[in-house]
PDB file of C-alpha atoms in Angstrom:
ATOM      1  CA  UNK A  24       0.000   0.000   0.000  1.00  0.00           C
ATOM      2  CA  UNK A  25       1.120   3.931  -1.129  1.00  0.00           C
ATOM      3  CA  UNK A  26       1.356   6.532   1.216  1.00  0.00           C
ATOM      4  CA  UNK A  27       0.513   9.800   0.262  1.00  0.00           C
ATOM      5  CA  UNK A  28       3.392  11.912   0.862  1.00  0.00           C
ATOM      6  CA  UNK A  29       1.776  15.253   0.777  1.00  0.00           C
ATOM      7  CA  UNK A  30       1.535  17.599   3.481  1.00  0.00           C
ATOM      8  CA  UNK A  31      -1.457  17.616   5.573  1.00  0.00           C
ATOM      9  CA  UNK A  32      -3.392  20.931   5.912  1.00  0.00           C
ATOM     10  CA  UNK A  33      -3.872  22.231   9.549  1.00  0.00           C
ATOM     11  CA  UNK A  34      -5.454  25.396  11.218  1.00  0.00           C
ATOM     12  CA  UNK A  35      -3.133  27.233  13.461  1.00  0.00           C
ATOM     13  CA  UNK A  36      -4.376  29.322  16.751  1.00  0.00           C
ATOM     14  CA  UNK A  37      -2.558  32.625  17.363  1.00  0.00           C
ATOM     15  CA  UNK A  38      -3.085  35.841  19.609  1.00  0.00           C
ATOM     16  CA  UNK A  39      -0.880  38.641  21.030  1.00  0.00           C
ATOM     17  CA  UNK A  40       0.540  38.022  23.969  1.00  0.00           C
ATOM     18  CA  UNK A  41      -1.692  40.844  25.756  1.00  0.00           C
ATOM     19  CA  UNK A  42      -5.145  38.684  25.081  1.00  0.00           C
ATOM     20  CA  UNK A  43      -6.411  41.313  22.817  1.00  0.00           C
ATOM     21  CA  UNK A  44      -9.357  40.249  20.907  1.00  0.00           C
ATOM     22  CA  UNK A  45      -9.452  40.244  16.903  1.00  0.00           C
ATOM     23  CA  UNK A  46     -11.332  43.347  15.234  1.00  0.00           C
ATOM     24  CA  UNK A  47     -10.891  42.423  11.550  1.00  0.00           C
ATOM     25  CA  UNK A  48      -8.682  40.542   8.904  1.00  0.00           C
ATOM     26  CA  UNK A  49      -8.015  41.298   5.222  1.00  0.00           C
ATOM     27  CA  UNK A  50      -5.932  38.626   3.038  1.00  0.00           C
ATOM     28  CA  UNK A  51      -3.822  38.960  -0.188  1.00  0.00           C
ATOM     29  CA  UNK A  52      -2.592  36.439  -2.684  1.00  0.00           C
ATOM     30  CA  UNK A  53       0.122  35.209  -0.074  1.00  0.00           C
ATOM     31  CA  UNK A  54      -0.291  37.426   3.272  1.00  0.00           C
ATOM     32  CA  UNK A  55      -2.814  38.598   5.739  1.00  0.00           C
ATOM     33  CA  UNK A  56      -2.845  41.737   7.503  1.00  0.00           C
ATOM     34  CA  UNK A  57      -4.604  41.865  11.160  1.00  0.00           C
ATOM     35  CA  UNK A  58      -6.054  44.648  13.458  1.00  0.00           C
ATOM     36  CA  UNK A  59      -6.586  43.789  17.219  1.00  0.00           C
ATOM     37  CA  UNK A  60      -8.831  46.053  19.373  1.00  0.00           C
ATOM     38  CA  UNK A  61      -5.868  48.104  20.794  1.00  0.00           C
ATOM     39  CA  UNK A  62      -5.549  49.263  17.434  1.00  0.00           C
ATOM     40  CA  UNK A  63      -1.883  47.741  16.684  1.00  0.00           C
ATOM     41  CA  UNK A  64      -1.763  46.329  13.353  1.00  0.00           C
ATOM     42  CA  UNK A  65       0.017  42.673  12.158  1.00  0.00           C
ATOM     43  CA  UNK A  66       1.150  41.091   9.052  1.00  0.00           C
ATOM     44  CA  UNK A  67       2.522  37.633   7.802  1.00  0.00           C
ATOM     45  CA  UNK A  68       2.787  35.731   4.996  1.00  0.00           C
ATOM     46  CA  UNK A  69       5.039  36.426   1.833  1.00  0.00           C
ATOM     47  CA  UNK A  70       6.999  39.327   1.804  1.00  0.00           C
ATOM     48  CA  UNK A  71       8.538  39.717  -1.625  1.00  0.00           C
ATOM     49  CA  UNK A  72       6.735  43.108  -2.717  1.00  0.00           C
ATOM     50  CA  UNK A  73       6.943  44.869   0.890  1.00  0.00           C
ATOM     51  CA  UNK A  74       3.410  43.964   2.002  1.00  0.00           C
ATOM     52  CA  UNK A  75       4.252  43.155   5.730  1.00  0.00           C
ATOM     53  CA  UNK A  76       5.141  46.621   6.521  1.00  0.00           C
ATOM     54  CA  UNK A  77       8.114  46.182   8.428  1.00  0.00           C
ATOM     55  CA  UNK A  78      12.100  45.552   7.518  1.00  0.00           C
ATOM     56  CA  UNK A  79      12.242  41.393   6.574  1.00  0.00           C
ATOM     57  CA  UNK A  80      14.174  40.006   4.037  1.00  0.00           C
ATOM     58  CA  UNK A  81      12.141  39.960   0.213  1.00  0.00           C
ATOM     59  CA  UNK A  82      12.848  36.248   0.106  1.00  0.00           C
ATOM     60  CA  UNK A  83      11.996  35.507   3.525  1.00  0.00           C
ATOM     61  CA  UNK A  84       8.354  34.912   4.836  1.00  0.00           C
ATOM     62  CA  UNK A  85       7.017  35.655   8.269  1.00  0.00           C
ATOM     63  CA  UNK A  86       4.908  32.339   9.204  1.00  0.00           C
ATOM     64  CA  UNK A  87       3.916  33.990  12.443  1.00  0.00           C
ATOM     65  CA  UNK A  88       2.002  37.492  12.772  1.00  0.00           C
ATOM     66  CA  UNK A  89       4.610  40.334  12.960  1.00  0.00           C
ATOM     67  CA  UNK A  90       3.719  44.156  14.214  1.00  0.00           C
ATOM     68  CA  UNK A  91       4.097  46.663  11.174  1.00  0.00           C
ATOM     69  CA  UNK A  92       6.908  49.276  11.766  1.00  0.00           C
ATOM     70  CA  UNK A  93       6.231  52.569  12.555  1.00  0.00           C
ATOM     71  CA  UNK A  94       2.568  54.247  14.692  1.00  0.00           C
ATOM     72  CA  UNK A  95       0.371  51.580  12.938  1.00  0.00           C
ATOM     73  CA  UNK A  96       2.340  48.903  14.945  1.00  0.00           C
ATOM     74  CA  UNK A  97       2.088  50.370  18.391  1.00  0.00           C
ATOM     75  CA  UNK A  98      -1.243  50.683  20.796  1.00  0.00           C
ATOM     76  CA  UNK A  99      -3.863  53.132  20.499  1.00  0.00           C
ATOM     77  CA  UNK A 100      -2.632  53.886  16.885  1.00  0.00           C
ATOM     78  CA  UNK A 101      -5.577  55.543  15.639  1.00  0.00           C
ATOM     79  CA  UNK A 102      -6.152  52.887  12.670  1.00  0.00           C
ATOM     80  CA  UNK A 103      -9.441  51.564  12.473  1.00  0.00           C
ATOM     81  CA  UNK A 104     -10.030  50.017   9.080  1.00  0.00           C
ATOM     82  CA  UNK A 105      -7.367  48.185   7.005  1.00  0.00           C
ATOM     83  CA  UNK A 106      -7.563  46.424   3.556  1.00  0.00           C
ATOM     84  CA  UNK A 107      -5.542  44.615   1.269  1.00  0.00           C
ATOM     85  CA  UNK A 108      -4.806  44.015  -2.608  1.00  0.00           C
ATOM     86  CA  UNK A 109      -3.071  41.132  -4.007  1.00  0.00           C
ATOM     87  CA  UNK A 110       0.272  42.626  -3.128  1.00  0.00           C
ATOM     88  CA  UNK A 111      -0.516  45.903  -0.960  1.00  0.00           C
ATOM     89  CA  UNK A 112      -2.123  47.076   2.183  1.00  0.00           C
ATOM     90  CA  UNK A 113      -3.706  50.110   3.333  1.00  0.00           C
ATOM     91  CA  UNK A 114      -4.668  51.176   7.103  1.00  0.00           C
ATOM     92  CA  UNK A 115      -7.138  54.405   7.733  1.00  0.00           C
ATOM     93  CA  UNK A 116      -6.404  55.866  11.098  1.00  0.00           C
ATOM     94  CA  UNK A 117      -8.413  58.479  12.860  1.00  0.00           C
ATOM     95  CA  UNK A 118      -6.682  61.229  15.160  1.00  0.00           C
ATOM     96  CA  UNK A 119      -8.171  60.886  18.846  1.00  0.00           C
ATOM     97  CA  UNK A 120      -7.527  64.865  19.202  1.00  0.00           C
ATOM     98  CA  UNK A 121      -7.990  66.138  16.145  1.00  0.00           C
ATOM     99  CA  UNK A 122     -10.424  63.641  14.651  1.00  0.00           C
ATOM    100  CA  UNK A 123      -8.263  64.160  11.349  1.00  0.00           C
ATOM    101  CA  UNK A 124      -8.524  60.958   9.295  1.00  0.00           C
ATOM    102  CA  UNK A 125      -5.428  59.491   7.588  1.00  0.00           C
ATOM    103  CA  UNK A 126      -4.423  56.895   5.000  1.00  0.00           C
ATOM    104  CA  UNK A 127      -1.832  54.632   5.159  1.00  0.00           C
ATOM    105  CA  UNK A 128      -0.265  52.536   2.343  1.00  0.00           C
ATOM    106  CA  UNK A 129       2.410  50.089   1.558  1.00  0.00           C
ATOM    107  CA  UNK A 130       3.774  47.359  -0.651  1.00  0.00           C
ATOM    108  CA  UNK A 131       3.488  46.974  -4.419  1.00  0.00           C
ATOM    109  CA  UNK A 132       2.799  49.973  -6.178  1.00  0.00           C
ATOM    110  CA  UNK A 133       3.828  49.279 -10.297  1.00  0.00           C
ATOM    111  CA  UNK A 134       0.504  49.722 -11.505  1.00  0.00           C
ATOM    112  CA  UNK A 135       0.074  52.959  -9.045  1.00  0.00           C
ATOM    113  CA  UNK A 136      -2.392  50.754  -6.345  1.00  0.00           C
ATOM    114  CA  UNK A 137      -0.581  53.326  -3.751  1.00  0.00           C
ATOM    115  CA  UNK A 138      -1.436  56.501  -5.786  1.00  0.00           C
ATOM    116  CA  UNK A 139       1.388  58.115  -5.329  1.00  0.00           C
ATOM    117  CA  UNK A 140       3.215  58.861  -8.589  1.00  0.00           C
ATOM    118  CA  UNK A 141       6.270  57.293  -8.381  1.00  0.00           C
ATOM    119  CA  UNK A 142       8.263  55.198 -10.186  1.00  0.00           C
ATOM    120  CA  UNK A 143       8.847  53.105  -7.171  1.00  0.00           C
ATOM    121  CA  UNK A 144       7.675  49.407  -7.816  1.00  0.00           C
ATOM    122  CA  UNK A 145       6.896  48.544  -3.889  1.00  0.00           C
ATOM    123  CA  UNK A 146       7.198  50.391  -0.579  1.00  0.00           C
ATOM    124  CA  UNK A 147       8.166  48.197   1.978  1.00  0.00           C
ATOM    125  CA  UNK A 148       7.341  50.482   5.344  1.00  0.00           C
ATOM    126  CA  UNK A 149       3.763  52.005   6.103  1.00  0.00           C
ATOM    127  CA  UNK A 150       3.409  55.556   4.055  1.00  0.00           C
ATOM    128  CA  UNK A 151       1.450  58.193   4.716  1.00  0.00           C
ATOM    129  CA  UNK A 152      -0.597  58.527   1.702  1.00  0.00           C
ATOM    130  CA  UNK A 153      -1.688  62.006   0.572  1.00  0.00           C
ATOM    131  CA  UNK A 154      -4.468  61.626  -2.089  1.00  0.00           C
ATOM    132  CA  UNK A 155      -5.238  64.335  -4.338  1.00  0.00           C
ATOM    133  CA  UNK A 156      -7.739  64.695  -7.046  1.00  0.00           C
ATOM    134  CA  UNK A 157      -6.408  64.333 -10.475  1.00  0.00           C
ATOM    135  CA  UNK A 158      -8.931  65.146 -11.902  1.00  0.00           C
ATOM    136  CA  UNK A 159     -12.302  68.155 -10.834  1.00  0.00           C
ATOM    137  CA  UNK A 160     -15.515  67.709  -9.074  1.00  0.00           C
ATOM    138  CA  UNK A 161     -17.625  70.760  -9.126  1.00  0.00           C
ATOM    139  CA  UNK A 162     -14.601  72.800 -10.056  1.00  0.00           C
ATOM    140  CA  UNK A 163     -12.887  71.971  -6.920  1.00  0.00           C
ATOM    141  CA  UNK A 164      -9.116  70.374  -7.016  1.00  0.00           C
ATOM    142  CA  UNK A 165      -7.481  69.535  -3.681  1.00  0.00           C
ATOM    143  CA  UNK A 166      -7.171  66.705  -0.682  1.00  0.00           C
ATOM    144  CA  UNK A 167      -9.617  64.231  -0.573  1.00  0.00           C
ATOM    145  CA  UNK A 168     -10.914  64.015   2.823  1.00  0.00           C
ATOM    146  CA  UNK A 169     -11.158  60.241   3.546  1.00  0.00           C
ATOM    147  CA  UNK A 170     -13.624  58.485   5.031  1.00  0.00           C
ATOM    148  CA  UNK A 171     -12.650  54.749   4.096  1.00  0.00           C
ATOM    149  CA  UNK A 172     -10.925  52.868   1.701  1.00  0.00           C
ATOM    150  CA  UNK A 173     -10.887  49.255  -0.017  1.00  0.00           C
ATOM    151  CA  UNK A 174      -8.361  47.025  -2.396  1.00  0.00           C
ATOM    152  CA  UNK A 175      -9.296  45.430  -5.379  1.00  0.00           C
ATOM    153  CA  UNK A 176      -6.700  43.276  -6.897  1.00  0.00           C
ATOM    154  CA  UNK A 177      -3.905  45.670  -7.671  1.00  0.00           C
ATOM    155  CA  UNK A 178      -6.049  48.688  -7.223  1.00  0.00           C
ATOM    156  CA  UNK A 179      -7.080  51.128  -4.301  1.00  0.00           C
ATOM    157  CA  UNK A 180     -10.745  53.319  -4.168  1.00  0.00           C
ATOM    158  CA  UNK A 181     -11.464  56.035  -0.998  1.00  0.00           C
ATOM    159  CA  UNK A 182     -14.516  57.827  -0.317  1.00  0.00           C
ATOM    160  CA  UNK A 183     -14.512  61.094   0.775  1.00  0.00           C
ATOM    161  CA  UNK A 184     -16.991  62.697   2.903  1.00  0.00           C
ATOM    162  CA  UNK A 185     -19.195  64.117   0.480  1.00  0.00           C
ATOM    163  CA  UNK A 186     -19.811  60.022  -0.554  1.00  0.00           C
ATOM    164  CA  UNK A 187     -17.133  60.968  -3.892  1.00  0.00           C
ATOM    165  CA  UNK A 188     -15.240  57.723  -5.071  1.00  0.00           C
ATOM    166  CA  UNK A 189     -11.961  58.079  -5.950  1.00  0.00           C
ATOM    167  CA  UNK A 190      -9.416  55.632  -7.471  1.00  0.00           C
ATOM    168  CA  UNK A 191      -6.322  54.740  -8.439  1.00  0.00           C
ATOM    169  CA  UNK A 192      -4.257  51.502  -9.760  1.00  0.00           C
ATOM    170  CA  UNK A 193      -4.826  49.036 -12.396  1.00  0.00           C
ATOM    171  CA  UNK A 194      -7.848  49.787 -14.866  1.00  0.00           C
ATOM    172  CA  UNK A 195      -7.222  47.555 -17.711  1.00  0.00           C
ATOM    173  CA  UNK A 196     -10.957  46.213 -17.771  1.00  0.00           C
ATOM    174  CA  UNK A 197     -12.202  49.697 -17.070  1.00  0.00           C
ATOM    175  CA  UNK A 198     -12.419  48.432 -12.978  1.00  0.00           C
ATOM    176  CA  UNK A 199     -11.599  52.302 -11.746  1.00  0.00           C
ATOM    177  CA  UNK A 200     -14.648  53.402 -13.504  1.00  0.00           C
ATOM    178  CA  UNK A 201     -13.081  56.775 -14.411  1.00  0.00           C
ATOM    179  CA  UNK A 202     -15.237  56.816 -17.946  1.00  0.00           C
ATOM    180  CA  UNK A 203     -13.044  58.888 -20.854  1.00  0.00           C
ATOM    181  CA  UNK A 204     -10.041  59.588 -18.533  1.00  0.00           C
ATOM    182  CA  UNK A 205      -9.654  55.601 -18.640  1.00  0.00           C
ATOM    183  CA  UNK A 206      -8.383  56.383 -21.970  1.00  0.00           C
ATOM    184  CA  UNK A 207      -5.277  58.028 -20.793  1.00  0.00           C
ATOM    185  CA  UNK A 208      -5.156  55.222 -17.778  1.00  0.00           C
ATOM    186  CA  UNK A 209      -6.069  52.663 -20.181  1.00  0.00           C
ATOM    187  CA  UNK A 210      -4.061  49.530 -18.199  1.00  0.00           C
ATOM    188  CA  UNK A 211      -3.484  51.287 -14.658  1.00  0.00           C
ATOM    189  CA  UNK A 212      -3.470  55.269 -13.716  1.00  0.00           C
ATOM    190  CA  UNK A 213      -0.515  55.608 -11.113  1.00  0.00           C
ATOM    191  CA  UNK A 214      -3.091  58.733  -9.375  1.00  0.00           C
ATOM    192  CA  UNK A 215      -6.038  59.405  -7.523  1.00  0.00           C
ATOM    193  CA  UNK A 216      -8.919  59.532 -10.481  1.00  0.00           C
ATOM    194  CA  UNK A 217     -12.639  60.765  -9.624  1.00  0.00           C
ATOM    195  CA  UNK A 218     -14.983  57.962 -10.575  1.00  0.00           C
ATOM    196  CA  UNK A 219     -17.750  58.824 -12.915  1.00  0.00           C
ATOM    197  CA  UNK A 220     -21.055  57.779 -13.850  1.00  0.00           C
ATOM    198  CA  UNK A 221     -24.427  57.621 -12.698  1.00  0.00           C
ATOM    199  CA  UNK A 222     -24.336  58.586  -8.803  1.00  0.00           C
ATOM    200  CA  UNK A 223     -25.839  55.697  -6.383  1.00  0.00           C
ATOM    201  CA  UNK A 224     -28.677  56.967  -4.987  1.00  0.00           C
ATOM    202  CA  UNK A 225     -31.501  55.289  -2.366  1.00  0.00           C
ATOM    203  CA  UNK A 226     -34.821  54.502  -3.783  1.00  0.00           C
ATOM    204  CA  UNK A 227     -37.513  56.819  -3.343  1.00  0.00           C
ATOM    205  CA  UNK A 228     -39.179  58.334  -0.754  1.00  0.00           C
ATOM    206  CA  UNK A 229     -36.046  56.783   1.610  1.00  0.00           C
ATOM    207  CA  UNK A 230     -33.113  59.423   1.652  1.00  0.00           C
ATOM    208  CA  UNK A 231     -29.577  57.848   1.367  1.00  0.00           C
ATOM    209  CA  UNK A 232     -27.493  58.247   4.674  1.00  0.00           C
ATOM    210  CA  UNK A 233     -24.547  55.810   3.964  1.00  0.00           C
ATOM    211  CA  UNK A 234     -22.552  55.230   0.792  1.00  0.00           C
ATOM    212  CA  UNK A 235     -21.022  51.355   0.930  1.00  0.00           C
ATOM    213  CA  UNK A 236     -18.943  50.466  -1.726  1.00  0.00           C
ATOM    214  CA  UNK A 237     -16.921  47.349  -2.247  1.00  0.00           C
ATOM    215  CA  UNK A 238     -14.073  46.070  -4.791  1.00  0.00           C
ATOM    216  CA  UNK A 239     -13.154  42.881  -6.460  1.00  0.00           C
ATOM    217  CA  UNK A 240     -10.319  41.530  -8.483  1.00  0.00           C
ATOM    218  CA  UNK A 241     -11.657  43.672 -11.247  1.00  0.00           C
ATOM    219  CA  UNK A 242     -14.496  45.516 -10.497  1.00  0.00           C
ATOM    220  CA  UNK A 243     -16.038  47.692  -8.199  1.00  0.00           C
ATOM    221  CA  UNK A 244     -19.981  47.832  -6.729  1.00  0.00           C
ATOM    222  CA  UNK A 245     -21.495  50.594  -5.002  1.00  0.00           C
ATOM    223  CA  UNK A 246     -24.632  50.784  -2.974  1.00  0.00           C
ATOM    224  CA  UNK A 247     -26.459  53.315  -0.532  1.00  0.00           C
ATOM    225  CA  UNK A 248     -28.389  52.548   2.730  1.00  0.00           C
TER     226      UNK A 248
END
């Protein structure tokens, strides 16, 4: 009689060592990024574009959860979303004094997922991302004021406060839905672009008072409450 030689699939149990309970979990292709209730935020997985956030060897992977260098790794950082693309993460943290929100990004970025106009193929520590509109809505150019944030596959969307979508990243099947500037970003746009088209609006006589919106590997739904 054969034995089969192959490895046998198990489920592994891990928390920090404070007993912190689990808020929420994103995955890429080959990594996971984690954000316990005391705000710090963990990676592990593969490593080879920069997507656990702190300084590890490309080749190496982190089979254990690691904390992310910088704020985002310590208590009472301020995040309290995160999301992640194949190959990239980004973190939204909220100022406890200020309120100010912020967006945080690292790991691949040669299709422009991280918006930031650089010819920089991956950035391998958590960066303060800046997103500003490329393009005008109602004549206005300027920050986008974030309110959250989601990955597709190798692209990134935010929604500011006035319920405005805005993307950047890898458009090739028109997933950015930024209508005839897609023609300049035909395969990826490496900026923030306004997404156009018919706004999302609640049904009649209800009044909309939440914008959701959601990406996949290639496209991109949006729905109000």
């Amino acid at each position: 009689m054969q034995h089969d030689s192959s490895p046998v699939s198990t489920v592994g149990r891990w928390h920090p060592a404070d007993g912190s309970k689990l808020v929420h979990v994103d995955c890429g292709r080959r990594h996971a990024v984690a954000l316990y209730e005391h705000e710090p935020v963990w990676t592990l997985g593969d490593n080879k574009y920069g997507q656990l956030g702190h300084y590890v060897d490309p080749t190496l992977s982190n089979a254990e959860p690691q904390l992310v260098e910088g704020p985002l790794g310590r208590v009472n950082s301020g995040c309290f979303a995160i999301c992640s693309g194949w190959f990239d993460i980004l973190a939204v943290t909220r100022d406890k004094d200020s309120g100010e929100v912020t967006l945080l990004g690292w790991g691949r970025n040669d299709k422009g997922q991280l918006g930031i106009k650089s010819a920089q193929s991956y950035v391998p520590l958590p960066r303060v991302l800046k997103p500003l509109l490329a393009s005008k809505i109602d004549g206005n150019e300027g920050a986008i004021l974030i309110q959250s944030a989601c990955c597709g596959a190798e692209s990134s969307h935010v929604l500011d406060m006035d319920d405005n979508l805005f993307s950047t990243g890898w458009n090739e099947h028109g997933n950015l839905a930024i209508g005839l500037e897609g023609v300049i970003c035909s395969d990826y746009c490496p900026s923030w672009m306004a997404t156009s088209g018919v706004r999302v609006v609640a049904p009649p006589p209800s009044k909309s008072e939440r914008m959701l919106f959601a990406a996949g590997g290639a496209h991109m739904i949006t729905m109000a409450t």
